[in-house]
Every structure is written in structure tokens, then in C-alpha cells.
Amino acid sequence: MFVRRAFYYWQVAAVVVLPLWVLIGWSVFGGSGWQFLLVLLSCGVLALGLAGVGVLNYLRRSVRQARALSWLDTGLLAAWHAAIIAVGFLTPVGTLLSVAVVVFGLAAFWASIFQLGAETKRRVSGVFDSFQYAAQMAEAQAAAAGVSSAPRAPIVADGEYIVIDTGRSHQK
């Protein structure tokens, strides 16, 4: 529980810290000027991706109540963040690490979407089940009281009607 809760709080800091680490690591370990411009743009996209996955995780009620991520989220975020940290060291396998960052980011995004959808489906199904149970109980009470549940004919009044002219003509 401690690790899952730590990742819950780390998500907020990671949006700023990890892209900043990539920028600092790229400048310290010797990236060229034009490459730095590309890294600067990709760090903006990385920050948006980290924020998006964090928001998707936070949207789940179970995560908000427990203030802890699921083990699937924790594992994917650990791998994703480790790959991002490794990219900042500008190693010879930087291209492979960049691909790993994208793959783990997409996996974390889709896992968050899937878990949010599954949890929402469970909650909506529970609400519909409670509505159905209430309707069945009302029907059972009406049957016990001797009230017929057969549909009644609509009430039509054959008296006077008041017509209000709005000034709009339907025929032109």
C-alpha cells in the first residue's frame, strides 16, 4: 500500500520533475543545439502525457478514496518513469529508450482508460440494479395492496379549450 500511495502522490511532481530532468540531463551530458530544441518540444508533449495519465488515474473513484493507485498503474508508471530517467542520461541506447518511453506511456494511458471504463461500468450497473430493485419492490407492494398495474386509458376532457395565438403562423 505504501508504494501505491507513493506513486499516487508522485504523479503530480512527475509532471514537472521528469521533463525537467530530461532537459537538464540533455544539456549536461552533451546534446547538440538543434537536438536540444527537439528535446525541448518533446518534453512539453511528455509533460502533457504525464498530466493526462495522472488525471485519468485521479478520475477513478477507487483511486481517490484509497489515495493509492492500482498495482497495474504502479507497475506501468514505474517502468515509464524509469525509462524517462534513463533517457536523461543520454546513453548510446537513447533511441531505444525513447521508444520505450513512448510504448510505456501509451500502455499507461490505455490501461488507465480501460480501468476507468471498467470502474464506471460497474458503478452504472450498480445504479441500474438499485433502480430495478426499487421498481420490483414497488410492484410487489402494489400487488399486495390489490392495486392493478394494468395501464389505464388516457383521460381526455371534452370541454372548452383556450387557444393562445403567439403571432407565429405555421402556414405562409
XYZ file of N, CA and C in Angstrom:
516
model
N 0.827 -1.192 0.000
C 0.000 0.000 0.000
C 0.871 1.256 0.000
N 2.012 1.186 0.670
C 2.884 2.354 0.730
C 3.393 2.740 -0.662
N 3.790 1.760 -1.437
C 4.317 2.030 -2.786
C 3.220 2.603 -3.672
N 2.030 2.010 -3.615
C 0.918 2.509 -4.436
C 0.537 3.926 -4.042
N 0.566 4.221 -2.755
C 0.236 5.568 -2.283
C 1.342 6.553 -2.677
N 2.589 6.123 -2.620
C 3.702 6.992 -3.019
C 3.592 7.369 -4.497
N 3.239 6.408 -5.332
C 3.071 6.715 -6.756
C 1.864 7.624 -6.999
N 0.848 7.506 -6.163
C -0.308 8.403 -6.275
C 0.137 9.857 -6.101
N 0.945 10.117 -5.087
C 1.405 11.491 -4.852
C 2.534 11.894 -5.807
N 3.353 10.926 -6.238
C 4.472 11.215 -7.131
C 3.994 11.668 -8.514
N 2.811 11.227 -8.938
C 2.298 11.606 -10.255
C 2.277 13.115 -10.450
N 1.911 13.842 -9.413
C 1.798 15.298 -9.520
C 3.182 15.912 -9.720
N 4.143 15.487 -8.938
C 5.500 16.029 -9.057
C 6.170 15.585 -10.355
N 5.848 14.386 -10.818
C 6.485 13.839 -12.015
C 6.194 14.668 -13.257
N 5.060 15.351 -13.286
C 4.703 16.169 -14.452
C 5.744 17.266 -14.669
N 6.329 17.760 -13.612
C 7.333 18.822 -13.715
C 8.745 18.257 -13.652
N 8.988 17.331 -12.717
C 10.345 16.860 -12.439
C 10.932 16.057 -13.596
N 10.170 15.127 -14.152
C 10.734 14.248 -15.180
C 11.074 14.985 -16.485
N 10.193 15.825 -17.042
C 10.622 16.574 -18.231
C 11.797 17.521 -17.939
N 11.802 18.089 -16.751
C 12.913 18.966 -16.365
C 14.207 18.166 -16.271
N 14.156 16.943 -15.755
C 15.334 16.087 -15.683
C 15.858 15.771 -17.083
N 14.964 15.489 -18.013
C 15.403 15.191 -19.380
C 16.108 16.403 -19.980
N 15.565 17.588 -19.763
C 16.207 18.809 -20.286
C 17.570 19.043 -19.647
N 17.648 18.897 -18.333
C 18.925 19.107 -17.642
C 19.916 18.033 -18.049
N 19.487 16.787 -18.076
C 20.383 15.704 -18.467
C 20.888 15.860 -19.883
N 20.023 16.328 -20.780
C 20.429 16.515 -22.171
C 21.478 17.614 -22.283
N 21.330 18.674 -21.534
C 22.307 19.766 -21.599
C 23.605 19.393 -20.881
N 23.547 18.639 -19.786
C 24.745 18.264 -19.038
C 25.541 17.190 -19.773
N 24.884 16.203 -20.334
C 25.582 15.089 -20.948
C 25.884 15.294 -22.424
N 25.678 16.488 -22.947
C 26.223 16.835 -24.242
C 25.347 16.659 -25.459
N 24.153 17.133 -25.443
C 23.328 17.134 -26.646
C 23.638 18.382 -27.469
N 23.420 18.297 -28.783
C 23.687 19.457 -29.635
C 22.534 20.455 -29.559
N 22.735 21.633 -30.141
C 21.752 22.716 -30.057
C 20.430 22.395 -30.730
N 20.485 21.861 -31.974
C 19.245 21.547 -32.682
C 18.523 20.367 -32.036
N 19.295 19.428 -31.539
C 18.675 18.307 -30.830
C 18.002 18.794 -29.549
N 18.621 19.784 -28.897
C 18.038 20.329 -27.668
C 16.684 20.967 -27.955
N 16.552 21.628 -29.113
C 15.269 22.219 -29.484
C 14.201 21.131 -29.652
N 14.567 20.027 -30.273
C 13.640 18.908 -30.433
C 13.291 18.295 -29.076
N 14.280 18.176 -28.203
C 14.038 17.628 -26.863
C 13.153 18.575 -26.071
N 13.334 19.869 -26.241
C 12.503 20.856 -25.550
C 11.035 20.700 -25.955
N 10.786 20.531 -27.241
C 9.413 20.331 -27.712
C 8.841 18.996 -27.227
N 9.654 17.948 -27.253
C 9.159 16.634 -26.827
C 8.930 16.589 -25.310
N 9.662 17.410 -24.555
C 9.419 17.463 -23.098
C 8.065 18.102 -22.801
N 7.626 19.022 -23.621
C 6.279 19.574 -23.466
C 5.224 18.513 -23.700
N 5.411 17.697 -24.722
C 4.482 16.603 -25.005
C 4.535 15.573 -23.877
N 5.734 15.319 -23.363
C 5.893 14.378 -22.254
C 5.149 14.873 -21.015
N 5.255 16.161 -20.714
C 4.553 16.725 -19.557
C 3.040 16.599 -19.731
N 2.545 16.848 -20.937
C 1.108 16.683 -21.191
C 0.679 15.229 -21.039
N 1.505 14.309 -21.509
C 1.189 12.888 -21.366
C 1.172 12.453 -19.907
N 2.156 12.900 -19.139
C 2.182 12.566 -17.711
C 0.973 13.148 -16.989
N 0.615 14.382 -17.327
C -0.550 15.013 -16.705
C -1.841 14.296 -17.118
N -1.943 13.902 -18.372
C -3.138 13.209 -18.846
C -3.338 11.876 -18.150
N -2.279 11.090 -18.015
C -2.391 9.803 -17.328
C -2.705 10.028 -15.858
N -2.111 11.052 -15.263
C -2.408 11.358 -13.867
C -3.864 11.735 -13.654
N -4.413 12.527 -14.564
C -5.828 12.918 -14.453
C -6.732 11.709 -14.657
N -6.415 10.854 -15.622
C -7.222 9.649 -15.836
C -7.202 8.746 -14.602
N -6.050 8.645 -13.960
C -5.979 7.852 -12.732
C -6.792 8.502 -11.625
N -6.724 9.814 -11.530
C -7.438 10.519 -10.467
C -8.954 10.476 -10.671
N -9.410 10.333 -11.894
C -10.847 10.291 -12.169
C -11.516 9.047 -11.595
N -10.740 8.009 -11.333
C -11.325 6.792 -10.775
C -11.646 6.999 -9.300
N -12.855 6.662 -8.929
C -13.308 6.866 -7.549
C -12.515 6.022 -6.558
N -12.176 4.798 -6.949
C -11.428 3.923 -6.046
C -10.042 4.486 -5.743
N -9.437 5.148 -6.718
C -8.122 5.756 -6.511
C -8.249 6.958 -5.578
N -9.276 7.765 -5.778
C -9.462 8.939 -4.918
C -9.765 8.532 -3.482
N -10.573 7.506 -3.294
C -10.934 7.100 -1.939
C -9.751 6.482 -1.201
N -9.007 5.616 -1.864
C -7.871 4.951 -1.217
C -6.616 5.809 -1.238
N -6.587 6.835 -2.069
C -5.399 7.660 -2.288
C -4.192 6.773 -2.622
N -4.462 5.781 -3.465
C -3.428 4.849 -3.908
C -3.813 4.319 -5.284
N -2.803 4.126 -6.115
C -3.031 3.588 -7.454
C -3.169 2.072 -7.391
N -3.650 1.480 -8.467
C -3.698 0.021 -8.557
C -2.283 -0.485 -8.837
N -2.112 -1.788 -8.668
C -0.789 -2.352 -8.925
C -0.425 -2.265 -10.404
N -1.402 -2.371 -11.278
C -1.140 -2.229 -12.710
C -0.620 -0.820 -13.011
N -1.290 0.194 -12.462
C -0.832 1.570 -12.656
C 0.567 1.763 -12.104
N 0.799 1.237 -10.918
C 2.096 1.411 -10.279
C 3.210 0.776 -11.109
N 2.979 -0.430 -11.589
C 3.991 -1.096 -12.410
C 4.276 -0.372 -13.710
N 3.216 0.046 -14.398
C 3.421 0.750 -15.663
C 4.087 2.102 -15.451
N 3.662 2.827 -14.418
C 4.283 4.128 -14.154
C 5.737 3.978 -13.724
N 6.059 2.936 -12.961
C 7.452 2.712 -12.558
C 8.327 2.460 -13.788
N 7.851 1.626 -14.698
C 8.617 1.346 -15.917
C 8.732 2.596 -16.784
N 7.629 3.336 -16.919
C 7.624 4.547 -17.745
C 8.568 5.588 -17.158
N 8.496 5.816 -15.874
C 9.344 6.832 -15.250
C 10.809 6.413 -15.258
N 11.088 5.122 -15.093
C 12.473 4.646 -15.185
C 13.034 4.875 -16.590
N 12.231 4.631 -17.603
C 12.683 4.877 -18.979
C 12.917 6.360 -19.220
N 12.070 7.214 -18.660
C 12.255 8.662 -18.821
C 13.537 9.109 -18.136
N 13.804 8.595 -16.942
C 15.036 8.947 -16.228
C 16.250 8.471 -17.011
N 16.177 7.271 -17.597
C 17.296 6.745 -18.383
C 17.547 7.579 -19.635
N 16.496 8.122 -20.240
C 16.668 8.969 -21.432
C 17.482 10.210 -21.075
N 17.317 10.726 -19.867
C 18.032 11.928 -19.441
C 19.526 11.754 -19.348
N 20.024 10.513 -19.277
C 21.460 10.280 -19.174
C 22.166 10.284 -20.531
N 21.425 10.385 -21.618
C 21.967 10.454 -22.975
C 22.966 9.326 -23.254
N 22.490 8.102 -23.141
C 23.321 6.922 -23.376
C 23.286 6.544 -24.855
N 24.158 5.637 -25.285
C 24.142 5.212 -26.692
C 22.839 4.521 -27.115
N 22.082 3.995 -26.161
C 20.819 3.343 -26.497
C 19.654 4.314 -26.295
N 19.913 5.583 -26.488
C 18.900 6.619 -26.274
C 17.688 6.460 -27.170
N 17.894 6.029 -28.405
C 16.774 5.836 -29.323
C 15.864 4.711 -28.839
N 16.465 3.627 -28.398
C 15.687 2.509 -27.866
C 14.934 2.937 -26.602
N 15.576 3.719 -25.764
C 14.918 4.214 -24.551
C 13.774 5.167 -24.888
N 13.951 5.973 -25.919
C 12.883 6.876 -26.342
C 11.670 6.099 -26.831
N 11.920 5.024 -27.548
C 10.816 4.162 -27.989
C 10.143 3.524 -26.782
N 10.937 3.114 -25.785
C 10.372 2.531 -24.563
C 9.513 3.552 -23.828
N 9.939 4.814 -23.810
C 9.148 5.865 -23.158
C 7.789 5.987 -23.838
N 7.771 5.981 -25.156
C 6.512 6.099 -25.892
C 5.636 4.870 -25.657
N 6.219 3.682 -25.712
C 5.439 2.445 -25.539
C 4.858 2.375 -24.126
N 5.685 2.645 -23.120
C 5.179 2.606 -21.739
C 4.154 3.710 -21.494
N 4.342 4.859 -22.119
C 3.365 5.940 -21.978
C 2.019 5.563 -22.568
N 2.038 4.970 -23.755
C 0.785 4.521 -24.366
C 0.140 3.401 -23.562
N 0.962 2.498 -23.034
C 0.419 1.411 -22.214
C -0.223 1.963 -20.946
N 0.423 2.932 -20.307
C -0.145 3.535 -19.090
C -1.438 4.276 -19.412
N -1.466 4.971 -20.539
C -2.660 5.710 -20.950
C -3.835 4.762 -21.178
N -3.618 3.711 -21.969
C -4.709 2.797 -22.299
C -5.123 1.948 -21.104
N -4.184 1.618 -20.232
C -4.553 0.890 -19.014
C -5.425 1.770 -18.119
N -5.098 3.053 -18.053
C -5.909 3.978 -17.257
C -7.304 4.126 -17.852
N -7.383 4.233 -19.168
C -8.683 4.324 -19.843
C -9.502 3.058 -19.578
N -8.871 1.903 -19.720
C -9.574 0.638 -19.521
C -10.085 0.518 -18.087
N -9.247 0.849 -17.107
C -9.661 0.740 -15.703
C -10.760 1.741 -15.372
N -10.670 2.948 -15.933
C -11.718 3.949 -15.711
C -13.038 3.470 -16.309
N -12.996 2.911 -17.506
C -14.205 2.390 -18.141
C -14.807 1.227 -17.367
N -13.967 0.318 -16.899
C -14.468 -0.835 -16.148
C -15.092 -0.396 -14.829
N -14.441 0.538 -14.148
C -15.000 1.004 -12.872
C -16.301 1.771 -13.084
N -16.349 2.588 -14.119
C -17.577 3.332 -14.420
C -18.701 2.373 -14.792
N -18.390 1.353 -15.565
C -19.397 0.364 -15.945
C -19.952 -0.341 -14.709
N -19.077 -0.708 -13.767
C -19.533 -1.348 -12.532
C -20.438 -0.426 -11.729
N -20.064 0.847 -11.623
C -20.864 1.782 -10.843
C -22.220 2.036 -11.490
N -22.256 2.212 -12.809
C -23.522 2.452 -13.511
C -24.402 1.211 -13.429
N -23.812 0.038 -13.555
C -24.576 -1.199 -13.429
C -25.186 -1.311 -12.032
N -24.449 -0.909 -11.010
C -24.978 -0.925 -9.648
C -26.155 0.019 -9.475
N -26.082 1.193 -10.117
C -27.187 2.153 -10.039
C -28.420 1.588 -10.728
N -28.252 0.991 -11.901
C -29.392 0.411 -12.612
C -29.981 -0.767 -11.838
N -29.128 -1.553 -11.202
C -29.638 -2.664 -10.388
C -30.467 -2.149 -9.219
N -30.025 -1.045 -8.608
C -30.813 -0.495 -7.493
C -32.144 0.075 -7.994
N -32.164 0.688 -9.173
C -33.424 1.161 -9.751
C -34.362 -0.014 -10.035
N -33.817 -1.074 -10.593
C -34.622 -2.241 -10.915
C -35.170 -2.872 -9.635
N -34.362 -2.945 -8.606
C -34.821 -3.497 -7.330
C -35.937 -2.642 -6.739
N -35.785 -1.313 -6.800
C -36.826 -0.425 -6.273
C -38.122 -0.580 -7.056
N -38.043 -0.733 -8.376
C -39.245 -0.917 -9.190
C -39.923 -2.246 -8.873
N -39.141 -3.280 -8.668
C -39.721 -4.579 -8.326
C -40.393 -4.532 -6.958
N -39.786 -3.826 -6.017
C -40.394 -3.719 -4.684
C -41.688 -2.913 -4.738
N -41.721 -1.840 -5.531
C -42.941 -1.040 -5.664
C -44.044 -1.857 -6.323
N -43.686 -2.651 -7.321
C -44.658 -3.503 -8.000
C -45.188 -4.572 -7.047
N -44.312 -5.135 -6.218
C -44.742 -6.148 -5.258
C -45.654 -5.542 -4.198
N -45.356 -4.337 -3.757
C -46.210 -3.675 -2.775
C -47.580 -3.348 -3.370
N -47.604 -2.921 -4.621
C -48.868 -2.608 -5.290
C -49.696 -3.879 -5.461
N -49.055 -4.986 -5.794
C -49.776 -6.247 -5.954
C -50.318 -6.722 -4.611
N -49.558 -6.511 -3.552
C -50.017 -6.921 -2.224
C -51.193 -6.068 -1.761
N -51.241 -4.817 -2.178
C -52.339 -3.923 -1.800
C -53.555 -4.125 -2.694
N -53.440 -4.929 -3.723
C -54.567 -5.200 -4.604
C -54.722 -4.181 -5.704
N -53.721 -3.368 -5.941
C -53.785 -2.359 -6.996
C -53.331 -3.006 -8.291
N -54.125 -2.815 -9.329
C -53.797 -3.384 -10.637
C -52.714 -2.535 -11.293
N -51.772 -3.223 -11.889
C -50.726 -2.496 -12.588
C -50.992 -2.404 -14.085
N -52.227 -2.705 -14.497
C -52.585 -2.621 -15.914
C -52.641 -1.146 -16.315
N -52.237 -0.829 -17.527
C -52.253 0.570 -17.956
C -53.674 1.107 -18.078
N -53.847 2.354 -17.677
C -55.166 2.990 -17.761
C -55.284 3.758 -19.070
N -56.517 3.949 -19.490
C -56.766 4.749 -20.692
C -56.500 6.214 -20.354
N -55.963 6.970 -21.285
C -55.692 8.379 -21.015
C -56.986 9.159 -20.780
N -56.913 10.147 -19.926
C -58.068 10.987 -19.612
C -58.150 12.090 -20.656
N -59.289 12.175 -21.327
C -59.498 13.198 -22.343
C -60.683 14.045 -21.906
N -60.471 15.336 -21.803
C -61.565 16.241 -21.432
C -62.244 16.720 -22.705
N -63.589 16.655 -22.753
C -64.336 17.082 -23.924
C -64.917 18.472 -23.726
N -64.310 19.257 -22.866
C -64.852 20.586 -22.575
C -64.216 21.663 -23.442
N -64.184 22.881 -22.933
C -63.628 24.027 -23.660
C -62.110 24.005 -23.603
N -61.540 24.573 -24.663
C -60.088 24.715 -24.725
C -59.771 26.175 -24.962
N -58.694 26.653 -24.390
C -58.234 28.027 -24.609
C -57.055 27.963 -25.556
N -57.135 28.726 -26.644
C -56.068 28.767 -27.637
C -55.396 30.118 -27.533
N -54.069 30.113 -27.372
C -53.306 31.355 -27.282
C -52.560 31.536 -28.584
N -52.843 32.631 -29.262
C -52.184 32.930 -30.525
C -50.865 33.633 -30.215
N -49.762 33.044 -30.643
C -48.428 33.624 -30.386
C -47.983 34.569 -31.470
N -48.747 34.714 -32.500
C -48.372 35.613 -33.586
C -47.566 34.912 -34.666
N -47.177 33.709 -34.436
C -46.424 32.962 -35.436
C -47.394 32.133 -36.232
N -47.252 32.186 -37.523
C -48.140 31.421 -38.383
C -47.390 30.200 -38.887
N -48.019 29.069 -38.839
C -47.408 27.859 -39.343
C -47.537 27.748 -40.858
N -48.454 28.509 -41.438
C -48.634 28.482 -42.878
C -48.261 29.835 -43.423
N -47.435 29.835 -44.400
C -47.021 31.111 -45.026
C -47.404 31.162 -46.460
